[in-house]
Coordinates of C-alpha atoms and ligand atoms in Angstrom, one line a residue:
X13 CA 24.8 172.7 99.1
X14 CA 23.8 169.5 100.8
X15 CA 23.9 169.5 104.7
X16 CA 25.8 167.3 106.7
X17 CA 24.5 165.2 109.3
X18 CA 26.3 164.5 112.8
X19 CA 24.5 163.3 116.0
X20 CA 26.2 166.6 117.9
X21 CA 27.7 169.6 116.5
X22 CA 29.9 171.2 119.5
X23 CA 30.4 174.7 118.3
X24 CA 34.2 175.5 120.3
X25 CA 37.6 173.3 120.6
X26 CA 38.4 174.3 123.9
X27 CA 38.4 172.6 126.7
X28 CA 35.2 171.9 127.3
X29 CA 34.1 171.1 123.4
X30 CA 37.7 168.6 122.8
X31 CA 36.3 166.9 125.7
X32 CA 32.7 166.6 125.1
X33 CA 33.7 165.2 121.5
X34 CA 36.1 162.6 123.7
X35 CA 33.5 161.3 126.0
X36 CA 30.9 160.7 123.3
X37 CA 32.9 159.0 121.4
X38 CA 33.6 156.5 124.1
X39 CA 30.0 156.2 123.9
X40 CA 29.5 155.6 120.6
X41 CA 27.9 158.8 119.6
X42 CA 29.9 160.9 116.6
X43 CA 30.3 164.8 116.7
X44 CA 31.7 167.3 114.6
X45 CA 33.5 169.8 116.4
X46 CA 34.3 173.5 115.0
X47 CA 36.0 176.4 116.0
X48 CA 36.9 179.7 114.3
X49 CA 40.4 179.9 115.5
X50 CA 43.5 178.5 114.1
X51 CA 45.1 175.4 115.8
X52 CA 48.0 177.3 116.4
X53 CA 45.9 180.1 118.4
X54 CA 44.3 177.6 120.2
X55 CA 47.8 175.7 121.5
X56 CA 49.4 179.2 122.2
X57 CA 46.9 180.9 123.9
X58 CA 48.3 181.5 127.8
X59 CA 45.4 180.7 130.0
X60 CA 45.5 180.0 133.6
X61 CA 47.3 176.8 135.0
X62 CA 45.5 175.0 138.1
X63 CA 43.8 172.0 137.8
X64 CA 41.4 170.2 140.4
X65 CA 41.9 166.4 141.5
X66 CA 38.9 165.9 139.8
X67 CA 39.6 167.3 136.3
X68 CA 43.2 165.7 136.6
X69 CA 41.4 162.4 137.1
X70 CA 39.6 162.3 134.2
X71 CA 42.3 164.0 131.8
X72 CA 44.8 161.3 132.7
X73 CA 42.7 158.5 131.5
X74 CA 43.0 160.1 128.3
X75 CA 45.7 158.5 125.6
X76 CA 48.7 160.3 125.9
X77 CA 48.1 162.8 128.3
X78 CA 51.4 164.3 130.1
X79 CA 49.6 165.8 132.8
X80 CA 51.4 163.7 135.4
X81 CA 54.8 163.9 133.4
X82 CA 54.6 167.9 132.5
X83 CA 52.6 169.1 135.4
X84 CA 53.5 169.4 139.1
X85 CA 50.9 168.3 141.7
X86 CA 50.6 171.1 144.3
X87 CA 49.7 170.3 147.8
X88 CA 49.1 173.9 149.1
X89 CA 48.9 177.4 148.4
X90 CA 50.0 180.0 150.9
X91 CA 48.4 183.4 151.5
X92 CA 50.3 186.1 152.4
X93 CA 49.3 189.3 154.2
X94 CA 50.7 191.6 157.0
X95 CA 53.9 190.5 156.2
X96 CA 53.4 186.9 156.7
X97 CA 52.6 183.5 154.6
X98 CA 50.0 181.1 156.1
X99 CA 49.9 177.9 154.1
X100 CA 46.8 175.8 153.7
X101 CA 47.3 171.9 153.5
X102 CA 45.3 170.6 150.7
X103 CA 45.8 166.6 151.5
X104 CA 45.4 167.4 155.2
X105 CA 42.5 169.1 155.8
X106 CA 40.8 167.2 152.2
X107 CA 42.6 164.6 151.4
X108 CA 43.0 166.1 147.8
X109 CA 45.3 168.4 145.8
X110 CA 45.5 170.4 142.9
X111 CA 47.9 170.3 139.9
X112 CA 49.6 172.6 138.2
X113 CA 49.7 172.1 134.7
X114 CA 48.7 174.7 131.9
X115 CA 45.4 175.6 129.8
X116 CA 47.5 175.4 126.7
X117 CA 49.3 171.9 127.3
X118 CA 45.5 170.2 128.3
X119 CA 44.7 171.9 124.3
X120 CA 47.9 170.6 122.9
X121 CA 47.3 167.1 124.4
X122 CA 43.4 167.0 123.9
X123 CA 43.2 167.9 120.1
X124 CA 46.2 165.6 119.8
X125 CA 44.2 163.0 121.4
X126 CA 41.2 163.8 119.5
X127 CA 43.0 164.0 115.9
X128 CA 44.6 160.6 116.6
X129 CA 41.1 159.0 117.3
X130 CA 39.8 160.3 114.2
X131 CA 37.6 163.0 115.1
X132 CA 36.1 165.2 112.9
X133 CA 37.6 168.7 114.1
X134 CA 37.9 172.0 111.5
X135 CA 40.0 175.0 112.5
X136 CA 39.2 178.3 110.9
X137 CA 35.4 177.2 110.6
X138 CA 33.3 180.1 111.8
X139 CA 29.6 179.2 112.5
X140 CA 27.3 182.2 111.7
X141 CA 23.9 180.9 112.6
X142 CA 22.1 177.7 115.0
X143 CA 18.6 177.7 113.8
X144 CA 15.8 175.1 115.1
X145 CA 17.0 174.0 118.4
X146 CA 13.3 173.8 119.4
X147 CA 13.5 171.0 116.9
X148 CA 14.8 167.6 116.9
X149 CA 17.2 168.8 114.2
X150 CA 18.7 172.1 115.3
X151 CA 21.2 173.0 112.2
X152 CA 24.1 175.4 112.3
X153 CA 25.6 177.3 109.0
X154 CA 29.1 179.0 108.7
X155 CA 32.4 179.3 106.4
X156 CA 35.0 177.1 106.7
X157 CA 38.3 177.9 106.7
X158 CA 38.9 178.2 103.2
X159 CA 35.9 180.3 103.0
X160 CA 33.1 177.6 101.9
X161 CA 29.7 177.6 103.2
X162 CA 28.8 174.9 105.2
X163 CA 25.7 173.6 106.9
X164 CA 25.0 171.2 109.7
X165 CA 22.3 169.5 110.8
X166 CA 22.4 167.5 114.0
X167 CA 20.3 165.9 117.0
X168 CA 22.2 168.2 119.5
X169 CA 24.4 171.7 119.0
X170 CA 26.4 172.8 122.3
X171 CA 28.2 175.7 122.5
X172 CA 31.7 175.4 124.1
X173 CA 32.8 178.8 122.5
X174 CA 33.8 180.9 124.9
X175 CA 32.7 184.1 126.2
X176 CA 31.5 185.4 123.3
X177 CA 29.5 182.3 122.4
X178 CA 27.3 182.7 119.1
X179 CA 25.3 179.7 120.0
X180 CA 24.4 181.7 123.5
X181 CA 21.6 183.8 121.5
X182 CA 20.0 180.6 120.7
X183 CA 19.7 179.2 124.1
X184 CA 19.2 182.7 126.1
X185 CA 17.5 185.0 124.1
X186 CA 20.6 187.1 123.7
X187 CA 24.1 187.6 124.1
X188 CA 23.9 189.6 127.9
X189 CA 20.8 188.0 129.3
X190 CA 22.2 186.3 132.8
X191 CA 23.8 187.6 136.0
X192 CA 27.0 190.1 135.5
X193 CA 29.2 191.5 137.8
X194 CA 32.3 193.8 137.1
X195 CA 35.0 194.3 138.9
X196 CA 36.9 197.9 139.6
X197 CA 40.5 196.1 138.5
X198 CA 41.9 193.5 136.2
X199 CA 45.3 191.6 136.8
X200 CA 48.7 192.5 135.1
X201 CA 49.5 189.1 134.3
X202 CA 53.6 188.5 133.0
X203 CA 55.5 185.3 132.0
X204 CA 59.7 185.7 133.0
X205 CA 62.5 183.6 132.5
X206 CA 63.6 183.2 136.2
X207 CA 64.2 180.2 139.0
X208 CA 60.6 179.7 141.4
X209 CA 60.5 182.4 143.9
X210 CA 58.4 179.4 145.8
X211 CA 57.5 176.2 145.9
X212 CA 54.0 176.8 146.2
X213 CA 51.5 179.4 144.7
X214 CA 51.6 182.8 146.9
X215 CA 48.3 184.6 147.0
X216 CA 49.0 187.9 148.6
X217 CA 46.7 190.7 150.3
X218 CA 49.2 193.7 150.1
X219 CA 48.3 197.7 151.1
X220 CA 49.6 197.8 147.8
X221 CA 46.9 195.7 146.1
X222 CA 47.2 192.2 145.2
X223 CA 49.9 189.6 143.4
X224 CA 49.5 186.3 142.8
X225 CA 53.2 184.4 142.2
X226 CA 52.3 181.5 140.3
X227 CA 54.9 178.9 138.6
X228 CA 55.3 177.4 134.9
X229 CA 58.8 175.2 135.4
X230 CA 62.5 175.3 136.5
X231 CA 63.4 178.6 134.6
X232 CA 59.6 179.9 133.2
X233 CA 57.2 181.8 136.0
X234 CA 53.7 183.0 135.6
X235 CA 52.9 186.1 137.9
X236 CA 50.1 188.5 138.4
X237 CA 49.5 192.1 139.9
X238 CA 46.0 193.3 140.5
X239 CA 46.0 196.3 138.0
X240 CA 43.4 199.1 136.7
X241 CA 41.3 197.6 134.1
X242 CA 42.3 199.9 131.4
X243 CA 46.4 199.4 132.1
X244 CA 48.5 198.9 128.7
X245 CA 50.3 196.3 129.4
X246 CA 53.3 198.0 126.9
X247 CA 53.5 201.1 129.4
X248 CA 55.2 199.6 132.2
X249 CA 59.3 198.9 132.1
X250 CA 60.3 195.5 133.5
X251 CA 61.9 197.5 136.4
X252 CA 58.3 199.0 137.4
X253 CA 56.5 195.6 137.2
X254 CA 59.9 194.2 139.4
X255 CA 58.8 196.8 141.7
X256 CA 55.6 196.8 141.8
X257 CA 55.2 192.9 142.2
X258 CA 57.5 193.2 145.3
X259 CA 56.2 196.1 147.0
X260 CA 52.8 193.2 146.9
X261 CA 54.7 190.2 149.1
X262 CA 55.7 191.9 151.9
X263 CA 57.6 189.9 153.9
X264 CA 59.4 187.6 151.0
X265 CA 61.1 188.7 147.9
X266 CA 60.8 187.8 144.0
X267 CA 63.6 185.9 142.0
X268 CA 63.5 188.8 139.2
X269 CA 64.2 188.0 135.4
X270 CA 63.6 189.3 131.9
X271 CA 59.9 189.4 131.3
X272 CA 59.1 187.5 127.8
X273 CA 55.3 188.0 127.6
X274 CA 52.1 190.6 129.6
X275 CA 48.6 190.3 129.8
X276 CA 45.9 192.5 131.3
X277 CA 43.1 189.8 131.9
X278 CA 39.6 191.3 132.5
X279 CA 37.9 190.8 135.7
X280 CA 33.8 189.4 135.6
X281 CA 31.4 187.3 136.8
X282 CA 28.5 186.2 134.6
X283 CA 26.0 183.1 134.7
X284 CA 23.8 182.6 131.7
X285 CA 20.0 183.2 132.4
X286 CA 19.8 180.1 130.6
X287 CA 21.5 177.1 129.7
X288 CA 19.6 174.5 127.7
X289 CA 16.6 175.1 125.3
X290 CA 15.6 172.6 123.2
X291 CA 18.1 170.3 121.4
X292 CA 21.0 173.1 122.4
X293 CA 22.8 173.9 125.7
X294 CA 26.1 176.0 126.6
X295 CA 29.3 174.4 128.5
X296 CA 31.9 176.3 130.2
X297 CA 32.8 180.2 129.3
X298 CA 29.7 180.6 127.1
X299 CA 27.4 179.8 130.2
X300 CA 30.0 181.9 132.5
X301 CA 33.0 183.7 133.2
X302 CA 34.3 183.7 136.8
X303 CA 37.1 186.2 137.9
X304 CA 40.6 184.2 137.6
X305 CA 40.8 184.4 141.3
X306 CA 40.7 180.6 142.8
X307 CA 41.5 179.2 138.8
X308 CA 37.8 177.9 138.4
X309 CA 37.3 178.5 135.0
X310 CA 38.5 175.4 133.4
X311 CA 37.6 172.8 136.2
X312 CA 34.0 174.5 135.9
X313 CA 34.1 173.9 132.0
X314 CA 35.1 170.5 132.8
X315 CA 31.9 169.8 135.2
X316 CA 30.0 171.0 132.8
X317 CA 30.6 168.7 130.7
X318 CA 30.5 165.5 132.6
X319 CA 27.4 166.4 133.2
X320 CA 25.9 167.4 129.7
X321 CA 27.7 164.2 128.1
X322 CA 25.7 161.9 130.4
X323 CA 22.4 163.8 129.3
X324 CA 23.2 163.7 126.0
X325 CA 24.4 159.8 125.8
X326 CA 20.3 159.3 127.6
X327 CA 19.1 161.3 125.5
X328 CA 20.7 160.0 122.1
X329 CA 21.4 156.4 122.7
X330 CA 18.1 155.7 125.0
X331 CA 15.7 158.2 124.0
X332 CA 15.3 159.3 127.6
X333 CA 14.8 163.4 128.1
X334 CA 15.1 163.3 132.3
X335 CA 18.7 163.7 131.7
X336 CA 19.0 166.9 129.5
X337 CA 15.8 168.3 131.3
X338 CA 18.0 168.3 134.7
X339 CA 21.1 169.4 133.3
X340 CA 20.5 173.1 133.5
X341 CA 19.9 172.7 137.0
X342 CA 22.5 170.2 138.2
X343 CA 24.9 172.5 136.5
X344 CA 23.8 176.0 137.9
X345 CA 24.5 174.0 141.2
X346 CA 28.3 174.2 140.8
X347 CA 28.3 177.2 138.9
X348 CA 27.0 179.5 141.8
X349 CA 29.4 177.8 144.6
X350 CA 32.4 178.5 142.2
X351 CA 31.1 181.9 141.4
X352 CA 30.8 182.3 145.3
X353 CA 34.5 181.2 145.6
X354 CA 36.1 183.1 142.6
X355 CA 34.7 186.6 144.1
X356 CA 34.9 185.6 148.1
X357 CA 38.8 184.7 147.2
X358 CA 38.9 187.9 145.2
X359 CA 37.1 190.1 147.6
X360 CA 39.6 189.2 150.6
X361 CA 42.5 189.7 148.7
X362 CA 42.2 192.6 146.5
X363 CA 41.9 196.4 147.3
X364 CA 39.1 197.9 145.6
X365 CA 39.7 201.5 144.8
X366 CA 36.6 202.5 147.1
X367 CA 38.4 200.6 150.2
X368 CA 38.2 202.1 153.4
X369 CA 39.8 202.0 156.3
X370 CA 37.1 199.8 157.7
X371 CA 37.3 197.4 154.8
X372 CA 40.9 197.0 155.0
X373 CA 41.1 196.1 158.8
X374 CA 37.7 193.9 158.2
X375 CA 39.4 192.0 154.9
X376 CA 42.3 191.6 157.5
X377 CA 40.4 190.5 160.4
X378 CA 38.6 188.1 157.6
X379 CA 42.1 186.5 156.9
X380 CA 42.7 186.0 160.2
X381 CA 39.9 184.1 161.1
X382 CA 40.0 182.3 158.1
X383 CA 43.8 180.7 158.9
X384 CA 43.9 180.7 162.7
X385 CA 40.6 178.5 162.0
X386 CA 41.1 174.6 161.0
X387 CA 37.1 175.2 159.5
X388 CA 38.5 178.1 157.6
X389 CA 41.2 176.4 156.5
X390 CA 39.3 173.2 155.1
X391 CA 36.7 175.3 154.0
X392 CA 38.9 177.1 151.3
X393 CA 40.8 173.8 150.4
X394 CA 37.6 172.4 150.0
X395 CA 36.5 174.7 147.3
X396 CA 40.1 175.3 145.9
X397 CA 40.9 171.3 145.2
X398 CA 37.3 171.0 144.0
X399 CA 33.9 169.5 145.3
X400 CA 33.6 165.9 144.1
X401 CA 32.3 166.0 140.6
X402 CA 28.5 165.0 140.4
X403 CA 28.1 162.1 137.3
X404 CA 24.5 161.4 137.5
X405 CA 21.4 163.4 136.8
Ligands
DHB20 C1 47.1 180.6 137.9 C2 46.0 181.4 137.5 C3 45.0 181.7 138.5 O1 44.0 182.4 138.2 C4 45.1 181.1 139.7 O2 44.2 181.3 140.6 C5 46.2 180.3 140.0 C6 47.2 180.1 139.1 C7 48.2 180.4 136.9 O3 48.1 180.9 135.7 O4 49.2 179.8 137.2

């Protein structure tokens, strides 16, 4: 078998590996990109929906992009508790806003995008080793999808493949070594054929626990219960989810419908001890998972990579290493203030099963003084709608 040669093998056509492979090209610099999944998996799979200014900005520059035709620009969320809503104006307290506009639809439009321009991108290719990274040709092996062997060699290999990265080992020593946190829930997640119950997302704090009542279109809406992490989501009748999500938005009630699809997404937070060595660094879930509380998963993937394509296009088109030597660290820098947001917006909203009495008049207390307070207020739209991204290194 003769290996191929590509400037940058992105292991993952997710989010952050489509667009990687999108802003190199601009560059000039080729890549082959490779994921084990199917294309179909990949355009089906129901991920969260909230996009920052800042991702939307550079997604809409991209050919054929519907994010301004299929999505809905949101200019607030509210958050309910003690019976009441409290909404926080994005564009007046930041002058930004977020959109809403699904995981699956950015996929559908990126590897559309990608295909058209001629990219090199194989579904059903599973890469089983990254060898050499301390190298300047760091070379990956695998099976294709119609079970060939196939072997790589590049200048650069990222890994944008998820949580379960197998390019991780090769930048951190192993698949756990990092900063983990678990959470004593999960959320009950469930997609139903009925009108918007609002305009605007809801995040509720509830004595109950905690729903979030998010939106997909006219007649589709995406909701989510805080739920114990080893729930089935098959146990549950539509009438007990009906329930439960309205005993959790005290105060308003739910436009109920039949309920076509359930999830039970894990709650963690993880950072990668490390996130470059060599010629190979990790992008989005494979450096870190943050709970879905806040949507920060995808917008994180997506500064990630803004960052990691300007290192690599010093690195491969000038020859220049100051770029991908700072890239770990201008990275982390995001990472931790999103990983402070996901679990400070999941802290104040959800009941842990070891609550208190204490902690539940102090979470309430917290609420209060974060909405009776234009500095509380602007604080969380700041980190909601996104810090400016940071381009150079
Ligand atoms: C959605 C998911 C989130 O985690 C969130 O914080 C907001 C919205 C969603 O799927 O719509």
């Amino acid at each position: 078998m003769t290996a191929e040669r590509t400037r940058v093998a992105i292991v993952g056509a997710g989010p952050a590996g489509l667009l990687l492979s999108h802003l190199l090209a601009e560059a000039g610099i080729d890549s082959i990109v490779l994921d084990s999944r199917s294309r179909e998996d990949i355009e089906q799979t129901i991920r969260a929906g909230i996009l920052e200014q800042g991702t939307v900005e550079i997604l809409e520059k991209i050919e054929g992009s519907r994010v301004h035709t299929m999505g809905h620009r949101h200019d607030g969320v509210e958050l309910r508790f003690a019976g009441e809503g409290h909404r926080i104006d994005f564009p007046g307290l930041t002058g930004r806003s977020v959109w809403l506009y699904p995981q699956h639809e950015v996929l559908i439009d990126l590897i559309a995008a990608r295909l058209a321009a001629g990219q090199d991108l194989r579904f059903g290719a599973h890469v089983d080793t990254v060898e050499g990274v301390e190298t300047d040709t760091p070379r990956i092996t695998g099976t294709d999808a119609e079970g060939r062997p196939f072997e790589i060699v590049a200048d650069f290999v990222v890994g944008a493949d998820g949580s379960r990265s197998v390019v991780r080992p090769s930048v951190a020593g192993s698949m756990t070594a990092g900063y983990f946190r678990e959470y004593p829930f999960a959320w009950f997640g469930i997609l139903c054929e009925a009108p918007p119950s609002s305009d605007e997302l809801i995040y509720s704090n509830s004595p109950n626990g905690f729903a979030l009542i998010s939106q997909r279109s006219d007649t589709v809406q995406r909701m989510y219960f805080q739920c114990d992490p080893e729930a089935d989501p098959n146990a549950m009748s539509d009438a007990e989810i009906w329930e439960t999500l309205q005993s959790r938005v005290p105060g308003t009630s739910l436009n109920e419908g039949p309920i076509f699809q359930r999830d039970v997404l894990r709650f963690r937070s993880f950072v990668v001890s490390e996130l470059r060595k060599g010629r190979a660094a990790l992008v989005g879930d494979a450096a870190h998972t943050v709970p879905p509380t806040g949507a920060k998963g995808m917008n994180l993937a997506v500064a990630d990579v803004i960052l990691l394509n300007e290192a690599l296009r010093r690195l491969l088109l000038e020859n220049d290493e100051s770029g991908i030597d700072a890239y770990a660290e201008a990275a982390r820098h995001r990472i931790w203030k999103a990983q402070h947001f996901s679990w400070w917006m999941t802290s104040m909203l959800h009941l842990s099963p070891e609550s208190t009495e204490f902690d539940r008049y102090r979470q309430l207390g917290e609420l209060h003084a974060v909405v009776e307070s234009e500095a509380g207020r602007r604080y969380l739209a700041e980190c909601y709608t996104g810090w400016p991204f940071r381009t150079t290194l």
